[in-house]
């Protein structure tokens, strides 16, 4: 049985003057920021007079649903608080800092610069988690975010110092032995082979792709075909399963297709 380690980054800055300093007003409506599979996001932001806490994850993919909503996917466990509760309606912010690499992970933020852009969307659905990080029933570990099209625009390519990932199509769960790559905000592009399939009932497969905290939700690709999301080393969920589940559930995200 593989050993699993947490991959959703948690950032805490206590009584830091730089973190609590005023920030510029939110971006104007005519400024659109590109987001796609591999873009970093912040969520669960809480600020008090003495500290600020936030979590960071990575988007799996961005596209449109059948109602023409601009939507994105990431991990469910990105929206589970420390008490194990799902944070429905949580606000999502854009991480504009440069991507890192596995040998030099992207540093944690030291200011509230992300508030310059402001809220770019909110989570509308949170599935059951993977069963390792948050306990409970093992599920597909995905979340659906509805974005503000006045703030962000979709892109199919995300770059990092270790390479780029372009997503042009959606594919089935890959066969054992297939070499795949992921794009995470914290560690950029890394690659490895599929080593096993997990339960088909939750669309799971595992690989040797290297990751780090904050990469959770990142796209797992076979060339330019998106085949899954990353929720921890070495676990992934098939994008085919996620889309099928969204379609069966209905609502925001149903009928998802790439932008």
Coordinates of C-alpha atoms in Angstrom, one line a residue, residues 8 35 58 61 63 78 82 132 136 169 177 184 231-232 237 243 247:
X8 CA -2.6 21.1 0.0
X35 CA -6.1 31.0 -15.6
X58 CA -3.7 24.4 -8.0
X61 CA -8.7 22.7 -15.7
X63 CA -13.6 25.7 -19.2
X78 CA -8.6 22.2 -0.6
X82 CA -9.2 22.1 10.1
X132 CA -6.3 10.0 3.5
X136 CA -14.3 10.0 6.2
X169 CA -8.4 17.5 -24.9
X177 CA 3.1 2.1 -17.4
X184 CA 1.6 22.3 -9.9
X231 CA -4.5 15.1 -4.9
X232 CA -1.3 13.8 -3.3
X237 CA -8.6 10.9 -9.9
X243 CA -16.8 14.8 -15.6
X247 CA -22.9 15.5 -15.3

